[in-house]
Short mmCIF file of C-alpha atoms in Angstrom, two decimals:
data_model
loop_
_atom_site.label_atom_id
_atom_site.label_comp_id
_atom_site.label_asym_id
_atom_site.label_seq_id
_atom_site.Cartn_x
_atom_site.Cartn_y
_atom_site.Cartn_z
CA MET A 28 -0.06 -0.08 -0.05
CA ALA A 29 2.83 2.35 1.03
CA GLN A 30 4.39 1.54 -2.36
CA GLU A 31 1.42 2.43 -4.33
CA ASN A 32 1.17 5.73 -2.43
CA VAL A 33 4.37 6.54 -3.50
CA VAL A 34 3.31 6.24 -6.93
CA LEU A 35 0.30 8.45 -6.40
CA ALA A 36 2.02 11.03 -4.45
CA VAL A 37 5.10 11.77 -7.29
CA TYR A 38 2.32 12.59 -9.52
CA GLY A 39 0.16 14.61 -7.27
CA GLU A 40 -2.47 12.34 -6.90
CA LEU A 41 -2.07 11.01 -3.32
CA PRO A 42 -4.76 13.13 -0.75
CA ASP A 43 -3.11 15.14 1.59
CA GLU A 44 -4.26 13.28 4.58
CA LEU A 45 -2.25 10.14 3.28
CA ARG A 46 0.86 12.20 2.15
CA VAL A 47 1.61 13.04 5.51
CA ALA A 48 1.30 9.53 6.77
CA LEU A 49 3.52 8.46 3.87
CA GLU A 50 6.17 11.15 4.59
CA ARG A 51 6.25 9.72 8.27
CA HIS A 52 6.53 6.35 6.86
CA LEU A 53 9.45 7.12 4.45
CA THR A 54 11.62 8.07 7.20
CA GLY A 55 11.63 4.63 8.91
CA CYS A 56 11.62 2.62 5.47
CA ASP A 57 14.27 2.17 3.18
CA GLU A 58 12.86 0.23 0.61
CA CYS A 59 9.93 2.84 0.40
CA ARG A 60 12.75 5.59 0.05
CA LEU A 61 14.39 3.97 -2.57
CA GLU A 62 11.15 3.50 -4.23
CA TRP A 63 10.31 7.15 -4.13
CA THR A 64 13.93 7.92 -5.36
CA ALA A 65 13.45 5.57 -8.22
CA MET A 66 9.71 7.29 -9.21
CA GLN A 67 11.51 10.62 -9.12
CA ALA A 68 14.21 9.78 -11.23
CA LEU A 69 11.80 8.24 -13.88
CA GLU A 70 9.59 11.44 -13.69
CA ALA A 71 12.28 13.23 -14.56
CA GLN A 72 13.33 11.13 -17.51
CA LEU A 73 10.05 10.82 -18.82
CA ALA A 74 10.00 14.94 -18.49
CA LEU A 75 12.69 15.04 -21.38
CA ASN A 76 10.52 13.16 -23.60
CA PRO A 77 6.92 14.55 -23.36
CA VAL A 78 4.11 12.35 -24.56
CA LEU A 79 0.89 14.01 -25.60
CA GLU A 80 -2.11 13.30 -23.40
CA PRO A 81 -5.01 11.51 -25.21
CA SER A 82 -7.84 13.61 -25.62
CA PRO A 83 -11.14 13.06 -24.07
CA ASN A 84 -12.85 12.49 -27.04
CA LEU A 85 -10.50 9.78 -27.87
CA LEU A 86 -10.97 8.08 -25.02
CA ALA A 87 -14.83 8.20 -25.24
CA GLN A 88 -14.70 6.69 -28.94
CA SER A 89 -12.48 4.06 -28.08
CA ARG A 90 -14.88 3.15 -25.02
CA MET A 91 -17.81 3.23 -27.13
CA ARG A 92 -16.31 1.16 -29.92
CA LEU A 93 -15.14 -1.60 -27.16
CA ASP A 94 -18.55 -1.62 -25.76
CA GLU A 95 -20.13 -2.15 -29.08
CA ALA A 96 -17.79 -5.19 -29.72
CA LEU A 97 -18.27 -6.58 -26.71
CA ASP A 98 -22.06 -6.85 -26.71
CA GLN A 99 -21.77 -8.86 -29.63
CA ILE A 100 -20.31 -11.96 -27.62
CA PRO A 101 -22.12 -14.26 -25.14
CA PRO A 102 -22.50 -13.22 -21.30
CA HIS A 103 -20.41 -14.71 -18.54
CA GLY A 104 -17.06 -14.98 -20.97
CA PHE A 105 -13.81 -13.89 -20.75
CA LEU A 106 -14.61 -10.72 -22.79
CA THR A 107 -17.39 -9.88 -20.48
CA ARG A 108 -14.79 -9.59 -17.56
CA LEU A 109 -12.71 -7.84 -19.69
CA ARG A 110 -15.33 -4.95 -20.27
CA SER A 111 -15.89 -5.02 -16.88
CA ASN A 112 -12.37 -4.35 -15.64
CA PHE A 113 -11.68 -2.34 -18.83
CA SER A 114 -14.45 0.36 -17.59
CA SER A 115 -12.82 0.20 -14.09
CA TRP A 116 -9.43 1.12 -15.62
CA MET A 117 -10.87 3.76 -17.98
CA HIS A 118 -12.48 4.90 -14.61
CA HIS A 119 -9.20 5.35 -12.79
CA VAL A 120 -7.46 6.68 -15.99
CA GLN A 121 -9.96 9.30 -16.41
CA GLY A 122 -9.18 10.21 -12.86
CA ALA A 123 -5.70 10.46 -12.71
CA PRO A 124 -4.41 11.99 -15.78
CA ALA A 125 -0.65 12.14 -14.67
CA LEU A 126 -0.87 8.22 -14.00
CA THR A 127 -2.26 8.11 -17.69
CA THR A 128 0.67 10.09 -19.48
CA LEU A 129 3.02 7.63 -17.13
CA LEU A 130 1.50 4.33 -18.42
CA LEU A 131 1.91 5.81 -22.10
CA GLY A 132 5.42 6.89 -21.74
CA VAL A 133 6.27 3.22 -20.17
CA GLY A 134 4.48 1.41 -22.78
CA PHE A 135 6.27 3.61 -25.48
CA LEU A 136 9.52 3.01 -23.96
CA ALA A 137 9.02 -0.68 -23.40
CA GLY A 138 7.55 -1.29 -27.00
CA ASN A 139 10.97 0.83 -28.42
CA PHE A 140 13.13 -1.51 -26.31
CA THR A 141 11.32 -4.88 -27.38
CA TYR A 142 11.36 -3.98 -30.69
CA ARG A 143 15.28 -2.87 -31.04
CA TYR A 144 16.00 -6.20 -29.15
CA GLN A 145 14.34 -8.46 -31.81
CA VAL A 146 16.00 -6.80 -34.54
CA ALA A 147 19.22 -7.30 -32.72
CA HIS A 148 18.62 -10.93 -32.24
CA GLN A 149 16.81 -11.96 -35.01
CA PRO A 150 18.26 -14.96 -36.61
CA ARG A 151 20.58 -14.33 -39.37
CA GLN A 152 21.78 -16.71 -41.96
CA ASP A 153 25.38 -17.47 -41.79
CA ALA A 154 27.46 -15.81 -44.35
CA GLY A 155 29.23 -18.97 -45.19
CA VAL A 156 26.17 -20.94 -46.02
CA ILE A 157 24.01 -21.12 -49.03
CA VAL A 158 20.43 -22.54 -50.16
CA MET A 159 20.36 -24.54 -53.42
CA THR A 160 17.48 -26.10 -55.25
CA ASN A 161 18.15 -28.76 -57.76
CA PRO A 162 22.06 -28.95 -57.20
CA THR A 163 23.63 -30.28 -60.38
CA THR A 164 27.45 -30.38 -61.67
CA GLY A 165 28.58 -28.59 -64.69
CA ALA A 166 29.94 -24.96 -65.63
CA VAL A 167 27.35 -22.05 -65.05
CA ALA A 168 26.06 -20.76 -68.26
CA ASN A 169 24.49 -17.34 -67.67
CA VAL A 170 22.81 -15.78 -64.74
CA THR A 171 19.21 -15.15 -65.47
CA GLY A 172 17.98 -12.96 -62.24
CA ILE A 173 18.84 -11.39 -58.97
CA VAL A 174 16.28 -10.99 -56.58
CA GLN A 175 17.13 -9.02 -53.03
CA THR A 176 15.34 -10.81 -49.96
CA PRO A 177 14.21 -9.05 -46.76
CA ASP A 178 17.48 -9.21 -45.56
CA PRO A 179 19.72 -6.74 -47.05
CA GLU A 180 22.93 -8.83 -46.53
CA VAL A 181 21.35 -12.06 -48.41
CA VAL A 182 20.27 -12.11 -52.27
CA GLN A 183 18.83 -14.74 -54.27
CA VAL A 184 20.41 -15.60 -57.71
CA ASN A 185 18.99 -17.51 -60.60
CA TYR A 186 21.32 -19.01 -63.12
CA ASN A 187 21.85 -21.81 -65.55
CA ARG A 188 24.10 -24.20 -65.57
CA VAL A 189 25.79 -26.58 -68.26
CA VAL A 190 25.68 -30.16 -67.44
CA PRO A 191 28.16 -32.39 -68.83
CA GLU A 192 26.92 -35.30 -71.09
CA THR A 193 28.65 -38.31 -72.80
CA MET A 194 27.56 -39.99 -75.82
CA GLN A 195 29.04 -42.86 -77.33
CA GLY A 196 28.44 -44.64 -80.52
CA SER A 197 29.62 -45.40 -83.98
CA LEU A 198 31.29 -43.03 -86.47
CA ASP A 199 28.80 -43.53 -88.88
CA ASN A 200 25.86 -42.44 -86.55
CA LYS A 201 24.29 -39.03 -87.33
CA GLU A 202 24.44 -37.73 -83.68
CA ILE A 203 28.24 -38.85 -83.30
CA ARG A 204 29.04 -37.19 -86.70
CA GLU A 205 27.29 -33.81 -85.81
CA LEU A 206 29.26 -33.74 -82.31
CA LEU A 207 32.53 -34.24 -84.05
CA LEU A 208 31.37 -31.45 -86.80
CA LYS A 209 31.03 -29.19 -83.56
CA GLY A 210 34.36 -30.16 -82.22
CA MET A 211 36.02 -29.29 -85.67
CA ALA A 212 34.65 -25.69 -85.12
CA GLN A 213 35.53 -25.72 -81.67
CA GLY A 214 39.06 -23.93 -82.14
CA ALA A 215 39.84 -22.67 -78.37
CA ASN A 216 40.17 -26.38 -77.71
CA THR A 217 43.01 -27.61 -79.99
CA GLU A 218 42.86 -31.15 -78.66
CA VAL A 219 39.20 -31.78 -79.60
CA HIS A 220 39.54 -29.76 -82.67
CA GLU A 221 42.59 -32.13 -83.81
CA ARG A 222 40.61 -35.41 -83.07
CA SER A 223 37.79 -34.36 -84.30
CA VAL A 224 39.41 -33.33 -87.52
CA ASN A 225 41.37 -36.45 -87.61
CA LEU A 226 38.43 -38.87 -87.39
CA LEU A 227 36.33 -37.30 -90.10
CA SER A 228 39.06 -37.31 -92.47
CA ASN A 229 39.71 -40.99 -91.74
CA GLU A 230 35.69 -41.62 -92.65
CA CYS A 231 36.11 -39.37 -95.67
CA LYS A 232 39.11 -41.38 -96.80
CA VAL A 233 37.39 -44.60 -96.76
CA GLY A 234 34.26 -43.20 -98.26
CA HIS A 235 32.09 -43.01 -95.33
CA ALA A 236 29.11 -40.72 -96.35
CA CYS A 237 31.41 -37.92 -96.86
CA THR A 238 28.94 -35.62 -98.36
CA ALA A 239 28.91 -32.34 -99.47
CA GLU A 240 25.72 -30.26 -98.51
CA THR A 241 24.09 -27.78 -100.84
CA ASP A 242 23.97 -25.29 -97.61
CA GLY A 243 27.79 -25.57 -97.04
CA LYS A 244 27.26 -27.93 -94.22
CA GLY A 245 28.46 -31.69 -93.95
CA ILE A 246 31.94 -33.41 -93.38
CA ARG A 247 33.45 -32.43 -96.79
CA SER A 248 32.57 -29.02 -96.46
CA ALA A 249 33.99 -28.95 -92.95
CA LEU A 250 37.19 -30.07 -94.49
CA LEU A 251 37.45 -27.76 -96.94
CA VAL A 252 37.05 -24.88 -94.60
CA SER A 253 39.90 -26.66 -92.41
CA LEU A 254 42.03 -27.03 -95.52
CA ARG A 255 41.80 -23.48 -96.55
CA TYR A 256 41.71 -21.58 -92.72
CA ASP A 257 42.93 -23.59 -90.18
CA LYS A 258 46.17 -22.07 -88.74
CA ASP A 259 47.81 -25.82 -88.08
CA ALA A 260 49.45 -27.45 -90.96
CA GLY A 261 49.04 -30.76 -89.60
CA VAL A 262 45.25 -30.13 -89.51
CA ARG A 263 45.60 -29.01 -93.10
CA LEU A 264 47.34 -31.94 -94.10
CA LYS A 265 44.79 -34.20 -92.68
CA ALA A 266 42.07 -32.20 -94.44
CA LEU A 267 44.00 -33.11 -97.65
CA GLU A 268 43.85 -36.88 -96.92
CA GLY A 269 40.15 -36.94 -96.43
CA LEU A 270 39.61 -34.66 -99.50
CA GLN A 271 41.86 -37.06 -101.92
CA PRO A 272 38.92 -39.25 -102.82
CA TYR A 273 37.07 -36.46 -104.29
CA VAL A 274 39.47 -34.58 -106.18
CA GLY A 275 38.15 -36.15 -109.68
CA GLN A 276 34.66 -35.57 -109.09
CA ASP A 277 33.84 -32.46 -106.97
CA GLN A 278 34.90 -29.22 -108.56
CA HIS A 279 35.04 -27.36 -105.42
CA VAL A 280 37.76 -29.93 -103.78
CA ARG A 281 39.76 -29.80 -106.96
CA ASP A 282 39.69 -25.64 -106.46
CA ALA A 283 40.84 -25.86 -102.85
CA ILE A 284 43.64 -28.07 -103.56
CA LEU A 285 45.02 -25.84 -106.22
CA GLU A 286 44.63 -23.07 -103.84
CA ALA A 287 47.01 -25.08 -101.47
CA VAL A 288 49.41 -25.90 -104.16
CA SER A 289 49.46 -21.96 -104.95
CA SER A 290 49.68 -19.92 -101.74
CA ASP A 291 49.71 -22.22 -98.49
CA LYS A 292 52.78 -20.93 -96.40
CA ASN A 293 53.58 -24.68 -95.32
CA ALA A 294 55.84 -26.28 -98.06
CA GLY A 295 54.55 -29.75 -96.75
CA VAL A 296 51.07 -28.80 -97.35
CA ARG A 297 51.79 -27.75 -101.19
CA LYS A 298 54.12 -30.78 -101.78
CA THR A 299 50.99 -33.06 -100.75
CA ALA A 300 48.52 -30.92 -102.56
CA ILE A 301 50.54 -31.37 -105.57
CA SER A 302 50.79 -35.16 -105.14
CA LEU A 303 47.05 -35.43 -104.88
CA LEU A 304 46.53 -33.81 -108.37
CA THR A 305 47.87 -36.87 -109.98
CA PRO A 306 43.92 -38.33 -111.38
CA VAL A 307 43.54 -34.64 -112.91
CA GLN A 308 46.94 -33.38 -114.31
CA SER A 309 45.06 -33.35 -117.77
CA ASP A 310 42.82 -30.75 -116.60
CA SER A 311 43.63 -27.33 -118.06
CA SER A 312 43.45 -25.31 -114.62
CA VAL A 313 45.74 -27.85 -112.89
CA ARG A 314 48.43 -27.81 -115.71
CA GLN A 315 48.46 -23.94 -115.37
CA VAL A 316 48.57 -23.86 -111.84
CA LEU A 317 51.38 -26.74 -111.91
CA ARG A 318 53.30 -24.53 -114.53
CA THR A 319 53.18 -21.22 -112.57
CA VAL A 320 54.54 -23.17 -109.22
CA SER A 321 57.25 -24.74 -111.11
CA THR A 322 58.68 -21.54 -112.27
CA GLN A 323 57.73 -19.13 -109.41
CA ASP A 324 57.67 -21.06 -106.03
CA GLU A 325 60.49 -19.87 -103.44
CA ASN A 326 60.85 -23.64 -102.99
CA PRO A 327 63.20 -25.45 -105.30
CA TYR A 328 61.83 -28.73 -103.98
CA ILE A 329 58.20 -27.79 -104.77
CA ARG A 330 59.32 -26.26 -107.96
CA THR A 331 60.85 -29.72 -108.96
CA ALA A 332 57.65 -31.78 -108.02
CA SER A 333 55.35 -29.20 -110.07
CA PHE A 334 57.57 -29.50 -113.03
CA GLN A 335 57.70 -33.65 -112.42
CA ALA A 336 53.65 -33.54 -112.47
CA LEU A 337 53.42 -31.49 -115.46
CA GLN A 338 55.70 -33.86 -117.18
CA GLY A 339 53.60 -36.41 -116.21
CA SER A 340 50.27 -34.84 -117.58
CA ALA A 341 52.35 -34.77 -120.87
CA GLU A 342 52.81 -38.20 -120.96
CA ILE A 343 49.29 -38.83 -119.89
CA GLN A 344 47.77 -36.63 -122.96
#
């Protein structure tokens, strides 16, 4: 009772007859003096953060709405008791505005402290832990989206991954040949590029469906591209081997071989190209190229090989 009177006395709500008795009690009670000192310190702190008093209209409206809500429930329940208690609380609140201000201030500070505590102690995702859906192996192909989560330190990244696959089958299989053609075009991987050219050249050399497609696709067309543009002389030589069976029947093959005889930077490639022209030495375009190379090529061995090829064509005629 004495501590309750301390609260009322601090905010000037204690009647005078009780205040005199409280002052006498404080002289002999250490616990109540501590309560009195603490309440005065709290009042001073609240004075630094003034809180607006609720208006009488707001209190009246709140009470009216609560009464209407409580009227909708059956009697003798928990809410009935709550309405009764609330009416009593409202009576005390209206009778002690200073106490109302104190309760609102304490509620504000408690709410603010609770919010800061929850924010500071809410579970956070460990920076070393990631969550993945459909985890697979393979290189990342591309990133398709980035989504910021409610946590500013956590993001969601959407991406596609290239999953490695393996296919095994005959060199005559269509899918295997298409993969080897892709390998021929893959200049960045030298090993894959060279092995693809070797395998497909051997297929052409033995006559296994080395077709020349009208749209420039097909194994024979790929070998023509390698002969003309590949930087590796070994790859160009391997392309020549694959094209050899078609020098007499395919004008495109014959023209590519004549270009190699005239302008390939590697003497070994030029020598091999000259040897492949034997079946078509009587062709006028072939004789013209051989005549030019036999007199103008910087390599004497190539000049001799071209001259001998011309002599052979003369004997054929």
